[in-house]
């Protein structure tokens, strides 16, 4: 088995480190939901070994018996340094941050701070399915504002939705997905400034899920929502979870703009007991010490994006691939194949490859699938070949 190399520039692509036999020994959701004859390319788990600095940090903590409750600001400090280096953003004030169990539970807590039961929460569909589930379960009302041309935010449509949502004088929130899941869209500074202007005009509070921020493609610039003019009342959730494959080590950070500090100050104390102390240690080590590993991953993901484009052109030319600017997810328009609203079910039944159905992503999801390309090139190749075989 390939050993985990140290975090140095030019290190090997982590996507090429694990073979299928090794991966099938995993017991997480990706590898246990379907039978062994199914190739899983669905849920957002990466087929990579952990970055060595993360392994070392967690192992050292276990050796010390350092398995108590989370404390301190090391995670926020590491994120602030990462943001300054990667995004040239120096706006993270540690005093305006709080640790939360994970990004989605953090989203719930932020929405509780700025909305009440029955209030509308606006989302840009197609969008990450838990947005719908978590909003509904917390007794808020989902309002869809579908992405526009090019699967980008449509400011005119968003303004209309904001106006309608606040017409009765009530509170409303906008749950922004940035970068966007499933499309991989990276919102530009101009687009985000327009969001901020509209939010201020209509009194809509913005909560930004920025979990995929470390995973932008080469040449693409990620713009933190709280960095744009007019976003001072915004709230954001960030995490090392997606960038370093740490979903099982729970921890995230809530960030408040300068004018939202008082809102964050109302966060119940018990929320800070939800993250795993080991999770905080792992995420801190990733942001602080494993950026070389991340760079190698980003190069591998870009190679896989090019590989997927070629594979689809060769085997499934009728599928329209939306060119993602971030994430390790691919949004595939399969409507020309004539497989109905849920082609993922066809690919599973006939090809034994698991993809995420587009239906739970809301308006714009029918006839689409989401494919996770954070895997070895050989596995990605087999996945597309299985998809093609499902049509024969």
XYZ file of C-alpha atoms in Angstrom:
392
model
C 0.000 0.000 0.000
C 1.244 3.485 -0.811
C 2.478 5.267 2.310
C 1.227 8.745 3.118
C 3.961 11.195 2.073
C 4.900 14.314 3.976
C 3.272 17.617 3.116
C 5.763 19.085 0.656
C 5.360 20.920 -2.655
C 5.163 18.681 -5.702
C 3.928 15.710 -3.729
C 2.066 12.828 -5.431
C -1.593 13.087 -6.406
C -3.583 11.658 -3.462
C -6.313 10.556 -5.859
C -3.915 7.937 -7.246
C -2.849 6.532 -3.878
C -5.639 4.026 -3.160
C -6.871 1.094 -5.236
C -10.416 -0.224 -5.308
C -9.672 -3.194 -3.049
C -8.370 -0.871 -0.348
C -11.291 1.507 -0.707
C -13.843 -1.280 -0.324
C -12.497 -1.896 3.182
C -13.933 1.457 4.254
C -17.111 1.440 6.336
C -18.426 4.946 5.600
C -21.644 5.810 3.783
C -20.068 5.886 0.326
C -18.855 2.310 0.571
C -21.625 0.689 2.618
C -24.860 2.022 1.124
C -24.794 -0.180 -1.983
C -23.861 -3.827 -2.644
C -20.264 -4.665 -3.514
C -21.014 -4.986 -7.227
C -21.943 -1.277 -7.377
C -19.244 1.294 -8.102
C -20.010 4.299 -5.859
C -19.497 7.733 -7.427
C -22.145 9.588 -5.492
C -21.875 11.074 -1.978
C -19.226 13.724 -1.246
C -16.440 11.558 0.127
C -13.054 11.525 -1.574
C -11.068 8.383 -2.343
C -7.846 9.676 -0.800
C -5.587 8.956 2.161
C -5.598 11.653 4.801
C -2.931 14.323 4.649
C 0.012 13.318 6.833
C -0.122 16.432 9.058
C -3.746 15.634 9.881
C -2.935 12.017 10.714
C -0.046 13.151 12.885
C -2.106 15.749 14.755
C -4.931 13.324 15.550
C -2.556 10.490 16.426
C -0.598 12.750 18.779
C -3.830 13.835 20.468
C -4.895 10.222 20.946
C -1.497 9.331 22.360
C -1.891 12.147 24.891
C -5.447 11.173 25.723
C -6.425 14.645 24.486
C -10.030 13.669 23.806
C -11.987 16.156 25.867
C -14.159 19.100 24.916
C -13.147 21.627 22.242
C -11.692 24.952 23.334
C -9.626 27.852 22.098
C -9.289 29.766 18.835
C -6.627 27.771 16.979
C -9.118 26.690 14.283
C -10.210 30.268 13.598
C -6.609 31.473 13.561
C -5.648 28.757 11.074
C -8.586 29.653 8.831
C -7.689 33.351 8.993
C -4.123 32.604 7.904
C -5.350 30.285 5.127
C -7.818 32.919 3.865
C -5.125 35.583 3.806
C -2.748 33.363 1.862
C -5.242 31.740 -0.537
C -7.845 34.421 -1.126
C -5.959 37.564 -0.110
C -8.703 38.112 2.446
C -7.650 39.546 5.766
C -11.170 40.068 7.098
C -11.548 37.120 9.473
C -11.689 38.493 12.999
C -11.277 35.639 15.455
C -13.597 37.420 17.879
C -16.380 37.192 15.289
C -16.154 33.421 14.887
C -17.612 30.439 16.700
C -17.039 26.712 16.388
C -20.130 24.744 15.380
C -20.680 20.991 14.925
C -20.533 21.071 11.118
C -21.548 23.367 8.286
C -25.178 22.291 7.970
C -25.851 22.357 11.702
C -24.107 25.719 11.701
C -26.441 26.875 8.935
C -29.398 25.867 11.095
C -28.065 27.842 14.053
C -27.371 30.930 11.932
C -30.850 30.804 10.418
C -32.336 30.537 13.903
C -30.532 33.757 14.816
C -31.983 35.793 11.950
C -35.374 34.193 11.186
C -38.347 32.791 13.047
C -40.736 29.850 12.553
C -42.533 30.042 9.226
C -40.152 32.621 7.743
C -38.958 32.119 4.159
C -35.432 30.952 3.359
C -34.446 31.509 -0.272
C -32.202 29.032 -2.109
C -30.857 28.843 -5.668
C -31.933 25.491 -7.075
C -30.699 23.062 -8.149
C -28.889 22.999 -4.823
C -27.519 20.649 -2.157
C -30.522 18.557 -0.999
C -29.974 19.006 2.773
C -30.788 22.694 2.276
C -34.394 21.657 1.729
C -34.395 19.083 4.510
C -32.780 21.179 7.229
C -34.798 24.312 6.452
C -38.064 22.377 6.538
C -37.175 20.495 9.723
C -36.466 23.763 11.536
C -39.945 25.032 10.637
C -38.871 27.544 7.999
C -40.259 27.751 4.485
C -38.105 27.033 1.427
C -38.454 29.500 -1.439
C -36.665 28.523 -4.636
C -35.035 31.070 -6.898
C -33.590 28.872 -9.669
C -30.187 29.611 -11.129
C -30.330 31.483 -14.402
C -28.370 31.335 -17.645
C -25.118 29.445 -17.377
C -26.266 28.099 -14.002
C -25.407 31.414 -12.373
C -27.313 33.682 -9.983
C -29.864 35.825 -11.821
C -29.927 39.213 -10.020
C -33.242 40.269 -11.570
C -34.925 37.050 -10.517
C -33.337 37.216 -7.074
C -34.612 40.766 -6.568
C -38.129 39.698 -7.436
C -37.903 36.801 -4.995
C -36.489 39.019 -2.238
C -39.274 41.549 -2.806
C -41.989 38.904 -2.620
C -40.451 37.220 0.419
C -40.433 40.450 2.421
C -43.629 42.011 1.036
C -45.520 41.512 4.278
C -42.807 43.103 6.355
C -41.585 39.838 7.797
C -38.083 38.452 8.066
C -36.405 36.429 5.345
C -33.013 34.826 4.787
C -31.031 33.830 1.729
C -29.011 30.623 2.033
C -26.190 31.142 -0.446
C -24.188 28.133 -1.654
C -20.716 29.397 -2.584
C -19.114 27.677 -4.444
C -22.355 26.180 -5.635
C -23.189 22.512 -5.153
C -23.967 20.688 -7.500
C -22.953 22.929 -10.406
C -19.489 23.946 -9.216
C -20.263 27.578 -10.035
C -17.930 30.076 -8.351
C -19.778 33.331 -7.806
C -17.846 36.401 -8.914
C -17.195 39.521 -6.853
C -19.666 41.394 -9.065
C -22.374 38.785 -8.501
C -21.816 38.733 -4.750
C -21.830 42.518 -4.536
C -25.201 42.470 -6.291
C -26.447 39.927 -3.737
C -25.285 42.160 -0.888
C -26.971 45.240 -2.348
C -30.252 43.407 -2.819
C -30.073 41.888 0.651
C -29.624 45.316 2.221
C -32.355 46.857 0.071
C -34.939 44.281 1.084
C -33.725 43.452 4.581
C -32.862 39.846 3.719
C -30.176 38.225 5.873
C -27.552 36.249 3.984
C -26.118 33.005 5.350
C -23.359 31.624 3.117
C -22.390 27.954 3.004
C -18.760 28.168 1.819
C -17.652 24.636 2.614
C -16.218 24.038 -0.883
C -14.124 27.227 -0.835
C -10.722 25.451 -0.769
C -11.630 23.415 -3.866
C -11.508 25.954 -6.702
C -9.976 24.989 -10.041
C -6.669 26.514 -11.170
C -7.116 30.023 -12.507
C -10.445 30.544 -10.715
C -10.778 33.031 -7.856
C -12.940 32.290 -4.854
C -14.454 35.412 -3.284
C -15.624 35.070 0.342
C -19.074 36.578 0.712
C -18.102 38.579 3.795
C -15.292 40.222 1.820
C -17.564 42.135 -0.567
C -18.908 45.653 0.074
C -22.344 45.623 1.683
C -21.996 42.176 3.252
C -21.364 43.474 6.756
C -24.577 41.890 8.093
C -23.792 38.528 6.528
C -23.010 35.223 8.205
C -20.846 32.461 6.781
C -19.990 28.844 7.489
C -16.558 27.471 6.572
C -14.788 24.194 7.204
C -11.837 22.060 6.152
C -14.234 19.141 5.777
C -14.590 18.985 2.010
C -11.109 20.167 1.078
C -9.337 17.530 3.180
C -12.001 14.766 3.369
C -12.771 15.218 7.063
C -16.551 14.705 7.155
C -16.165 12.088 9.881
C -14.199 14.498 12.073
C -16.932 16.995 12.874
C -16.054 20.686 13.132
C -16.829 23.952 11.347
C -16.630 27.682 11.939
C -19.365 30.299 11.863
C -18.160 33.746 10.798
C -19.987 37.043 11.238
C -19.597 40.276 9.330
C -18.914 43.382 11.446
C -22.606 44.273 11.652
C -23.618 40.703 12.546
C -21.368 40.314 15.580
C -24.287 40.818 17.955
C -26.254 38.104 16.167
C -23.422 35.624 16.533
C -23.140 36.651 20.171
C -26.619 35.214 20.724
C -25.497 31.753 19.653
C -26.354 29.371 22.514
C -23.295 28.232 24.436
C -24.206 24.573 24.037
C -23.700 24.770 20.252
C -19.969 25.060 20.862
C -20.012 21.714 22.639
C -21.213 19.956 19.483
C -17.975 19.831 17.468
C -15.528 17.020 18.090
C -12.338 18.137 19.834
C -10.437 15.752 17.551
C -12.303 17.302 14.635
C -11.118 20.775 15.612
C -7.556 19.469 15.898
C -7.787 17.784 12.490
C -9.276 20.789 10.704
C -6.732 23.133 12.260
C -3.850 20.915 11.125
C -5.287 20.711 7.611
C -5.571 24.465 7.171
C -2.249 25.213 8.831
C 0.026 22.380 7.751
C -1.492 20.482 4.804
C -1.730 23.029 2.009
C 0.820 21.121 -0.068
C -1.457 18.090 0.056
C -4.354 20.304 -1.021
C -2.393 21.644 -3.987
C -1.639 18.106 -5.143
C -5.323 17.238 -4.795
C -6.394 20.280 -6.806
C -4.041 19.297 -9.628
C -5.440 15.766 -9.574
C -9.010 17.027 -9.645
C -8.232 19.179 -12.669
C -6.771 16.131 -14.411
C -9.946 14.208 -13.597
C -12.147 17.001 -14.947
C -10.295 16.776 -18.247
C -10.493 12.983 -18.150
C -14.241 13.053 -17.532
C -14.769 15.463 -20.412
C -12.947 13.097 -22.767
C -14.682 9.991 -21.467
C -18.129 11.493 -21.913
C -17.274 12.693 -25.418
C -16.173 9.171 -26.308
C -18.780 7.041 -24.569
C -21.778 9.280 -23.813
C -21.691 12.262 -26.172
C -25.372 13.037 -25.588
C -24.661 13.981 -21.966
C -24.064 17.671 -21.438
C -21.358 18.333 -18.857
C -21.468 21.652 -17.043
C -17.890 22.872 -16.672
C -17.369 23.170 -12.922
C -15.132 25.911 -11.538
C -14.910 24.323 -8.080
C -15.802 21.293 -5.945
C -15.035 17.707 -6.968
C -18.539 17.194 -8.297
C -19.787 17.088 -11.881
C -23.340 18.066 -12.854
C -24.474 16.026 -15.855
C -27.487 16.850 -17.991
C -28.757 13.476 -19.197
C -32.092 14.595 -20.629
C -31.070 13.848 -24.232
C -30.657 10.171 -23.304
C -34.399 9.768 -22.790
C -34.024 8.077 -19.397
C -36.757 10.067 -17.674
C -36.535 12.305 -14.640
C -34.222 10.015 -12.668
C -31.398 8.693 -14.884
C -29.357 7.857 -11.764
C -31.753 4.972 -11.096
C -31.205 3.642 -14.616
C -27.422 3.834 -14.286
C -27.659 2.029 -10.956
C -30.033 -0.699 -12.102
C -28.450 -1.389 -15.487
C -24.849 -0.280 -15.055
C -24.247 -0.891 -11.338
C -22.778 2.562 -10.839
C -24.165 4.826 -8.117
C -24.591 8.523 -8.871
C -26.597 11.163 -7.024
C -30.061 11.639 -8.465
C -30.790 15.176 -9.582
C -34.360 15.128 -8.279
C -33.597 15.985 -4.614
C -31.681 19.088 -5.781
C -34.960 20.843 -6.526
C -36.068 22.743 -9.612
C -33.663 22.062 -12.473
C -32.629 18.668 -11.139
C -34.889 16.398 -13.166
C -33.005 14.493 -15.851
C -29.658 15.249 -14.204
C -27.146 13.336 -12.107
C -24.265 14.443 -9.915
C -21.030 12.505 -10.250
C -18.208 12.546 -7.700
C -14.914 12.645 -9.592
C -12.647 12.642 -6.527
C -11.384 9.149 -7.205
C -8.645 7.355 -9.099
C -8.641 7.885 -12.879
C -9.114 4.145 -13.378
C -12.227 4.131 -11.191
C -13.617 7.208 -12.926
C -13.024 5.551 -16.282
C -14.799 2.380 -15.198
C -17.689 4.449 -13.869
C -18.308 6.151 -17.199
C -17.935 2.851 -19.042
C -20.596 1.354 -16.756
C -22.877 4.307 -17.478
C -22.457 3.697 -21.198
C -23.083 -0.025 -20.770
C -26.390 0.818 -19.069
C -27.640 2.189 -22.394
C -26.720 -0.804 -24.517
